[in-house]
Tab-separated table of C-alpha atoms in Angstrom:
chain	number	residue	atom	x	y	z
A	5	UNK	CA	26.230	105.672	0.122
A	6	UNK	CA	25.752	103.980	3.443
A	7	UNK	CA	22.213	103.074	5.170
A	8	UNK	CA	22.040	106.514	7.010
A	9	UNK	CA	23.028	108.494	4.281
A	10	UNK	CA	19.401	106.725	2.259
A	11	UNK	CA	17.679	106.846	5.330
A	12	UNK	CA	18.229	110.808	5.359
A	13	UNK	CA	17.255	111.286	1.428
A	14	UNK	CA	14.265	108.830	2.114
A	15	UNK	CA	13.302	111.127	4.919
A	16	UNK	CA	13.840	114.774	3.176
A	17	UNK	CA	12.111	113.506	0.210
A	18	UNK	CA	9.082	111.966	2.020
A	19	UNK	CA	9.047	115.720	3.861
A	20	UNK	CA	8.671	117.286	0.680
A	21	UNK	CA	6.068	115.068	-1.309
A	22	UNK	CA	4.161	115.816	2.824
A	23	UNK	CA	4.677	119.432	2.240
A	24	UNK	CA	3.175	119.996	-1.346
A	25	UNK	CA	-0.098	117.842	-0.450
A	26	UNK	CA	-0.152	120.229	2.562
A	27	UNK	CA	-0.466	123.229	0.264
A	28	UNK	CA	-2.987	121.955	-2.147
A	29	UNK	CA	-5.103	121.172	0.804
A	30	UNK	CA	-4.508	124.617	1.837
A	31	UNK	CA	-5.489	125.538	-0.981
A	32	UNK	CA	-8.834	123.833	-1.258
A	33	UNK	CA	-9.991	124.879	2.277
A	34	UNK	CA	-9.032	128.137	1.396
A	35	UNK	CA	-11.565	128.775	-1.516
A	36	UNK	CA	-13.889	126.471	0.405
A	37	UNK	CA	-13.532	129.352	2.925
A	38	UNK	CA	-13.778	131.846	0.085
A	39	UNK	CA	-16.709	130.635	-1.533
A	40	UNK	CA	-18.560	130.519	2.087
A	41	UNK	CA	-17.553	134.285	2.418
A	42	UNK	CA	-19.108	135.568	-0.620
A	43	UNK	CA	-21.932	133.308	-0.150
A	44	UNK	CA	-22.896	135.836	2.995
A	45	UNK	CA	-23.694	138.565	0.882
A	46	UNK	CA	-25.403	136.731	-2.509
A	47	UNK	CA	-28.009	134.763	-2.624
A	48	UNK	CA	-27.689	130.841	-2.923
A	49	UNK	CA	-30.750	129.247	-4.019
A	50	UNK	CA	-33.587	130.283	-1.710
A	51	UNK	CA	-31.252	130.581	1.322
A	52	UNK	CA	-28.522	132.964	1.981
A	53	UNK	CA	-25.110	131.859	4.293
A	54	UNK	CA	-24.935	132.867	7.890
A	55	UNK	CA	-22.415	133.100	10.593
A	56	UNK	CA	-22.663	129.388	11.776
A	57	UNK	CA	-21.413	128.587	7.759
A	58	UNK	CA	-18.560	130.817	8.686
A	59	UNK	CA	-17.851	128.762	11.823
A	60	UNK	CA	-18.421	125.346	10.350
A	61	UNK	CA	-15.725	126.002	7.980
A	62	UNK	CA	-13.592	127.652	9.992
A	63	UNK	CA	-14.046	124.717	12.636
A	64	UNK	CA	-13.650	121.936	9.387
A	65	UNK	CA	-10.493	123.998	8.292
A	66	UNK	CA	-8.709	123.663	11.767
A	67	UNK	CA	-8.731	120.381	12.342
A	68	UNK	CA	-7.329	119.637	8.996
A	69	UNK	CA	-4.412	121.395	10.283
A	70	UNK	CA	-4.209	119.815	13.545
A	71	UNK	CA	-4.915	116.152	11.706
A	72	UNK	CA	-1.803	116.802	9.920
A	73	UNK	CA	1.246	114.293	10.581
A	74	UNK	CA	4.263	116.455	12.084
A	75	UNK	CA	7.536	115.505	9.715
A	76	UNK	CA	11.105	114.457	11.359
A	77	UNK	CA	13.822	115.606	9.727
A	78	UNK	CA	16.692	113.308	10.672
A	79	UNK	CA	15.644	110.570	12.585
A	80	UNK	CA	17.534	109.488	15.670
A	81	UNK	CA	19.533	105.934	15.533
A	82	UNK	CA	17.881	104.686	18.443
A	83	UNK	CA	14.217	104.934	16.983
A	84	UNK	CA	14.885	103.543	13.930
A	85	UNK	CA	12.204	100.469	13.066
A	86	UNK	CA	13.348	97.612	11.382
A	87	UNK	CA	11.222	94.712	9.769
A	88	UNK	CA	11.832	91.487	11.646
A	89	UNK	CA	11.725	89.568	8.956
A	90	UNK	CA	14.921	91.487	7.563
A	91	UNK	CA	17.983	89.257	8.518
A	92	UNK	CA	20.074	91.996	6.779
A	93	UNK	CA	18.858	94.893	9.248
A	94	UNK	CA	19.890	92.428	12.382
A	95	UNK	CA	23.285	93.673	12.301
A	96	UNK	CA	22.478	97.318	12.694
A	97	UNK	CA	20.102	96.294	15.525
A	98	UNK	CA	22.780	94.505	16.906
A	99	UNK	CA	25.026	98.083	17.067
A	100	UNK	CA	22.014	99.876	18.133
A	101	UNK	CA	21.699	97.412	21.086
A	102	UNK	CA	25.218	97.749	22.121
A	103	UNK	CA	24.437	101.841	22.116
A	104	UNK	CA	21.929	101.451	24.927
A	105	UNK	CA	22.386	101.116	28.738
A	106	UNK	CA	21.653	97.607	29.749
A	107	UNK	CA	18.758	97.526	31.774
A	108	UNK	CA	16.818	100.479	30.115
A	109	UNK	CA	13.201	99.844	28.316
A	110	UNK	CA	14.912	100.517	25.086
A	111	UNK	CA	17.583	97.752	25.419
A	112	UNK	CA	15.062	95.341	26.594
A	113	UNK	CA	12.490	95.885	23.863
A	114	UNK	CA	15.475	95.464	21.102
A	115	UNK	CA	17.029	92.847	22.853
A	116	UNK	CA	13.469	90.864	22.973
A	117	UNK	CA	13.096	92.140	18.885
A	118	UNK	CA	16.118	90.141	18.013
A	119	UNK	CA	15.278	86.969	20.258
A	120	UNK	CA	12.049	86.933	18.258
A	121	UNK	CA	13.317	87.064	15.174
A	122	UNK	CA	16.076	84.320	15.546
A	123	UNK	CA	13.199	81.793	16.806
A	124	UNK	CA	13.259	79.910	13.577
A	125	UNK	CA	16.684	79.277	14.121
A	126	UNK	CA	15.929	77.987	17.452
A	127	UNK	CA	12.801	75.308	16.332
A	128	UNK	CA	15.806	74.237	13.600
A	129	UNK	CA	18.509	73.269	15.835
A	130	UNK	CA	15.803	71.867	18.414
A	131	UNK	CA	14.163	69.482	15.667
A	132	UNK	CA	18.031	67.853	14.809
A	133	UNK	CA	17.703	66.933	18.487
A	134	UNK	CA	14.133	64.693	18.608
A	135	UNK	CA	13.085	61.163	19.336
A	136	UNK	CA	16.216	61.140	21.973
A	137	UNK	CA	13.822	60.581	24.798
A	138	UNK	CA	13.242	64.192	25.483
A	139	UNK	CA	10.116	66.198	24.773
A	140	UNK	CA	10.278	68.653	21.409
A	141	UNK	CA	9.289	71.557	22.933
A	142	UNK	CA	11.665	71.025	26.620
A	143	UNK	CA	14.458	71.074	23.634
A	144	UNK	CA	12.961	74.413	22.677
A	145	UNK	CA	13.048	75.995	25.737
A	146	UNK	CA	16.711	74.839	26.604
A	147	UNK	CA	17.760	76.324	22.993
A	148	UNK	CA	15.883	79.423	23.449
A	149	UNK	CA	18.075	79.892	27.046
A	150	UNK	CA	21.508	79.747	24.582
A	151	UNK	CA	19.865	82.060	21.846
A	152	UNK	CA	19.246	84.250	24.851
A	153	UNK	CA	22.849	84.078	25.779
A	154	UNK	CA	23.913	84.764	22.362
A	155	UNK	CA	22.243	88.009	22.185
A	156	UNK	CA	23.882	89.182	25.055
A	157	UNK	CA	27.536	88.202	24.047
A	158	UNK	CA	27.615	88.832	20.739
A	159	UNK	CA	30.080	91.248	19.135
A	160	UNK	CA	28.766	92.633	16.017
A	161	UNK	CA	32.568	94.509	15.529
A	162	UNK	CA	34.230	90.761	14.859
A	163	UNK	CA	32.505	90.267	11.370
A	164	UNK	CA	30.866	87.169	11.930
A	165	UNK	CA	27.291	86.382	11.205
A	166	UNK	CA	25.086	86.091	14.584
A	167	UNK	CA	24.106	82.827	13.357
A	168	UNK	CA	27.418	81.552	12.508
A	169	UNK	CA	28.087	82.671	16.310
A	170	UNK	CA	25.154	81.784	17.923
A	171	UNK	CA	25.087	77.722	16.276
A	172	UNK	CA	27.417	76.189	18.580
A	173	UNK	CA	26.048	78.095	21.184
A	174	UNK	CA	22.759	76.972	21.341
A	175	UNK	CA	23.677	73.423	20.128
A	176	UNK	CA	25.828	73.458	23.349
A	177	UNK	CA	22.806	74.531	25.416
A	178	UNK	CA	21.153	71.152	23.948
A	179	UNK	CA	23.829	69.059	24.565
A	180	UNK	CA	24.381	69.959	28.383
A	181	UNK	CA	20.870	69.578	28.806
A	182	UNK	CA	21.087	66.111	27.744
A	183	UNK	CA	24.190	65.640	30.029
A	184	UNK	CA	22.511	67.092	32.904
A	185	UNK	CA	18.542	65.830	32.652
A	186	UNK	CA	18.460	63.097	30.218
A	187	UNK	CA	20.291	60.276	32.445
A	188	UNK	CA	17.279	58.355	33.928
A	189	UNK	CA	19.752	57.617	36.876
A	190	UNK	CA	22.337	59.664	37.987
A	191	UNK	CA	26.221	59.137	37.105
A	192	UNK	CA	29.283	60.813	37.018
A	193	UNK	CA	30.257	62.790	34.110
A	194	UNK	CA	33.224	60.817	33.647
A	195	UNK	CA	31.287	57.786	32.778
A	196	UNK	CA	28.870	60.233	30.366
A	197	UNK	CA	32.137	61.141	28.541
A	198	UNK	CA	33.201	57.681	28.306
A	199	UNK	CA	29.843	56.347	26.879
A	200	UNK	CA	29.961	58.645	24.296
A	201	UNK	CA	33.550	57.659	23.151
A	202	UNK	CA	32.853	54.191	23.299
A	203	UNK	CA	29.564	55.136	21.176
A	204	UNK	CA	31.784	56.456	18.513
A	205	UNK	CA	34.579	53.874	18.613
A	206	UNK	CA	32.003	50.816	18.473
A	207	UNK	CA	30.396	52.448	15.166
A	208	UNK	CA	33.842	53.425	13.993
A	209	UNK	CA	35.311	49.654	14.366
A	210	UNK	CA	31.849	48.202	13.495
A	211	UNK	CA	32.541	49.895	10.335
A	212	UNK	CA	35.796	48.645	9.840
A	213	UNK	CA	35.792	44.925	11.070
A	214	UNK	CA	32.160	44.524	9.854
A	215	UNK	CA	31.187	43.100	13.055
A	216	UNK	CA	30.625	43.953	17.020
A	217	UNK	CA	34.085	45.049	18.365
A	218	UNK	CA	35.228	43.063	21.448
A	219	UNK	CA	36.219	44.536	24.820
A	220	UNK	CA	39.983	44.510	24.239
A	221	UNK	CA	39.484	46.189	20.374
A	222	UNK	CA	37.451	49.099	22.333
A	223	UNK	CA	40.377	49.435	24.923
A	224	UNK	CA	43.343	49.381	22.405
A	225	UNK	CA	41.400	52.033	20.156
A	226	UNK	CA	41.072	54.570	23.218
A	227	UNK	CA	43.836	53.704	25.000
A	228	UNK	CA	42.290	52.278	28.408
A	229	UNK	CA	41.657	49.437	30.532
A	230	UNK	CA	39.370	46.802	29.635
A	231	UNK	CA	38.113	47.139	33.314
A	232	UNK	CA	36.828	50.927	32.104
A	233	UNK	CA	35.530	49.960	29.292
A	234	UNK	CA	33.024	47.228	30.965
A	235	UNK	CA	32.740	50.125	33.737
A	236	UNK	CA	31.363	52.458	30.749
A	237	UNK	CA	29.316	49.628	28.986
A	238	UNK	CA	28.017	48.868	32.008
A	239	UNK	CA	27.110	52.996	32.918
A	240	UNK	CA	25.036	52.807	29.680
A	241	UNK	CA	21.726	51.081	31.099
A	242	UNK	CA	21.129	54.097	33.586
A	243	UNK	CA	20.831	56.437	30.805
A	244	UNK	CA	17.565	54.790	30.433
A	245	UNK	CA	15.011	53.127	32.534
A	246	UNK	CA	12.153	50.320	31.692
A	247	UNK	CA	8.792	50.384	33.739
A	248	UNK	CA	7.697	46.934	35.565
A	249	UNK	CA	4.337	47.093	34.070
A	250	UNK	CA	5.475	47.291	30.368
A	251	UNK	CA	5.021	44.293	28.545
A	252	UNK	CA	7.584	41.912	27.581
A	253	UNK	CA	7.757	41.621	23.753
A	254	UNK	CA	4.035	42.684	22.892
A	255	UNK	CA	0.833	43.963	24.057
A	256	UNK	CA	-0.613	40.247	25.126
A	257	UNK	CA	2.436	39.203	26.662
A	258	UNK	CA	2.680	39.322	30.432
A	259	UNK	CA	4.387	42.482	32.123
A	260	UNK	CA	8.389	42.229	33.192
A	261	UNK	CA	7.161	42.314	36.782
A	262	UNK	CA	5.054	38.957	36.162
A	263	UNK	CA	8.116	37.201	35.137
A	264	UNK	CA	10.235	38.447	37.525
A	265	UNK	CA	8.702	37.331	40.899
A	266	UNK	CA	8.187	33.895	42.280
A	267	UNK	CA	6.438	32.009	45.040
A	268	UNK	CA	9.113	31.563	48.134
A	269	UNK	CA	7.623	27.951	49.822
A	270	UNK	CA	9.408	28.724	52.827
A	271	UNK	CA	8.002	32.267	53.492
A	272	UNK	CA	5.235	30.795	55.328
A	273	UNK	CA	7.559	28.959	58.342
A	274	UNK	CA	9.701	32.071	58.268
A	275	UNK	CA	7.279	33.187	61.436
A	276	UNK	CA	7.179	29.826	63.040
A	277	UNK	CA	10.791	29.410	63.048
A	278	UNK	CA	11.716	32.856	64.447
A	279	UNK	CA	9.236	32.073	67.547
A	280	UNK	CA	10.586	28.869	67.702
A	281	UNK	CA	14.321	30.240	68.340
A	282	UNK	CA	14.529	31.440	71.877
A	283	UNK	CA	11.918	28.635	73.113
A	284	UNK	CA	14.604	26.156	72.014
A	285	UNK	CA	17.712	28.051	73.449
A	286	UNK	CA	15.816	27.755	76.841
A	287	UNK	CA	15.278	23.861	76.658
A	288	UNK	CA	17.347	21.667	78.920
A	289	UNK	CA	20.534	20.309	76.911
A	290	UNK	CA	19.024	16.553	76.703
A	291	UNK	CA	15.857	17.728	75.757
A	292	UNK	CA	17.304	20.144	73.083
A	293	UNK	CA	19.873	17.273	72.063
A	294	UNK	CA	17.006	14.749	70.967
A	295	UNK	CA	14.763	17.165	69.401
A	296	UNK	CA	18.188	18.155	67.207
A	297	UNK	CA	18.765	14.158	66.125
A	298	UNK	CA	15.297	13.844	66.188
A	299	UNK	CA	14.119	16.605	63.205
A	300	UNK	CA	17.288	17.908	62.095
A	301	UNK	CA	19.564	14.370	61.585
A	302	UNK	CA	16.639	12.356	60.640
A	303	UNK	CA	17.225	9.594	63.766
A	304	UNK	CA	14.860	6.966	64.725
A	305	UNK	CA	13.627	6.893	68.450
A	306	UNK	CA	15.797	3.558	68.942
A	307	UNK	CA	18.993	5.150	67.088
A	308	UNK	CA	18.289	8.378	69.361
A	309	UNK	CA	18.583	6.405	72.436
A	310	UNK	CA	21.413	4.069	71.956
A	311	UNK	CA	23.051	7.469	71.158
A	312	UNK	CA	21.604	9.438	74.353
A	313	UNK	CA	21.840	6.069	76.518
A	314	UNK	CA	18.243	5.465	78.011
A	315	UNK	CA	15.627	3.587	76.611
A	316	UNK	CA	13.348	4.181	73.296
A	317	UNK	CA	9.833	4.643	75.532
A	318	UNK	CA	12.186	7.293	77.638
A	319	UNK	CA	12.853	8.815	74.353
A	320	UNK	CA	8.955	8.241	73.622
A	321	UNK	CA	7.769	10.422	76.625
A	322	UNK	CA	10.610	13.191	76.853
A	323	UNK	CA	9.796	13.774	72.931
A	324	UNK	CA	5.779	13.637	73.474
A	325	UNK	CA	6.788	16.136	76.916
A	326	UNK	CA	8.951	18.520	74.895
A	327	UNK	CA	6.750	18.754	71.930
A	328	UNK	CA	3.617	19.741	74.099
A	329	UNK	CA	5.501	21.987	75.873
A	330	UNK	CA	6.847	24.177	72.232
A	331	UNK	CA	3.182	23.997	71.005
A	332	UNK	CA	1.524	25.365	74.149
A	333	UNK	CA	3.720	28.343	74.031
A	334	UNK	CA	3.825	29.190	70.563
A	335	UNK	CA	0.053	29.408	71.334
A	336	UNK	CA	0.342	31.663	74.078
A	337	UNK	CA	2.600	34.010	72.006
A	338	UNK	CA	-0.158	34.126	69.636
């Protein structure tokens, strides 16, 4: 006997135990009604019965009849209530689903019934996915999107479980996500796909060697260039990212960013000699000539002038001139 063939005797036989309480209630208001009757015309106690009595239980015996559940006989399919908690009833919900028009309030409410009652398997596959960097419940929300999509493609005629079927789809859903959002910078998804092989390769000849496998191991085992497998080592570090502030080792020890940076000495005349630039390039060419021996090759004033041909106080004065000269309007640009 299939499950409509019990649901039917269930029904006929809940119909009938409704039928003969019925009756014996009939019965009761009926020599309630009795009793009320004859109480009209003999005396009861001090008081005798009067029309209101009549109405009273008239009125009482009505709505006991209209309080009365009404019995289906055969219900229909499509209003058939199932416990949530019954796995075994989700395949019959399944080929009531497939029954409806899409887009009706009747799909939608059983479609939503059988998202809610596959959220356990959701939080499972979610939780085999934590402490990767991503929040728990973002990994919830991207595995509820594939249970969703599960729902809506699954077959009930192939004779597969819907959580055999839906697994690798929502695992899927959790694995693109991480493909798509976890990367802390942005690479191609060849370079994804190659981190991941050389991911499994390292542990695999880790395992076998018992130590660290070398560049041209990695390439021989999947069949590359060692040039893409420093390209894919290298593509590694952007799948996460380090803040400057953190500290280096521990909590007392100064942040990455203190040991990174460094006082430049020469910062300070990078001004100065930027100004100074086009107020040489406009200096006559002897003038220009012994401030060049003078501060940039380190010359004496005599060694200048044997080497300019005029005399060391001549070299004196047009250095003394020249100098002045810078200095005023260096001022005058500031």
């Amino acid at each position: 006997m299939d499950d409509r063939q019990r649901d039917d005797t269930a029904a006929r036989d809940e119909a009938a135990t409704t039928a003969m309480i019925n009756d014996r209630q009939d019965q009761d208001d009926a020599a309630a009604l009795a009793q009320t009757l004859l109480a009209s015309e003999h005396e009861v106690g001090s008081a005798l019965a009067t029309s209101q009595d009549v109405e009273s239980s008239l009125a009482q015996l009505k709505h006991r009849v209209n309080s009365q559940p009404t019995v289906q006989h055969g219900p229909s399919p499509q209003h058939i209530q199932h416990d949530p908690q019954d796995r075994s009833g989700a395949r019959l919900m399944f080929v009531e689903l497939r029954k409806l028009q899409d887009g009706s309030a009747e799909y939608a409410e059983l479609r939503n019934q059988l998202v809610r009652m596959h959220l356990p398997l959701v939080e499972h596959l979610a939780r085999r996915f934590r402490n990767r960097g991503e929040p728990l419940d973002d990994l919830t929300q991207v595995a509820t999107i594939g249970l969703i999509k599960s729902v809506d493609r699954f077959d009930p005629e192939r004779g597969v479980e819907f959580s055999t079927y839906a697994t690798p789809t929502v695992t899927g859903e959790i694995k693109r996500h991480f493909r798509d959002k976890g990367w802390a910078v942005r690479v191609p998804r060849r370079l994804q796909e190659l981190r991941l092989a050389l991911t499994t390769a390292t542990a695999e000849l880790s395992q076998l060697h018992g130590r660290s496998p070398t560049v041209h191991e990695l390439a021989e085992k999947l069949a590359i260039s060692e040039e893409e497998v420093l390209e894919g080592l290298e593509s590694a570090n952007a799948y996460s990212t380090l803040s400057l502030d953190v500290p280096d080792t521990d909590d007392e020890s100064p942040a990455v960013a203190d040991t990174l940076k460094a006082e430049d000495e020469g910062l300070q005349g990078v001004e100065y000699r930027e100004s100074l630039k086009p107020l040489l390039e406009s200096l006559p060419p002897r003038e220009k000539r012994i401030l060049l021996l003078r501060f940039f090759g380190n010359m004496t004033q005599s060694q200048i002038a044997q080497e300019v041909g005029i005399s060391q106080m001549h070299v004196s004065r047009l250095l003394a001139r020249t100098l002045a000269q810078l200095r005023e309007k260096l001022l005058v640009e500031e």
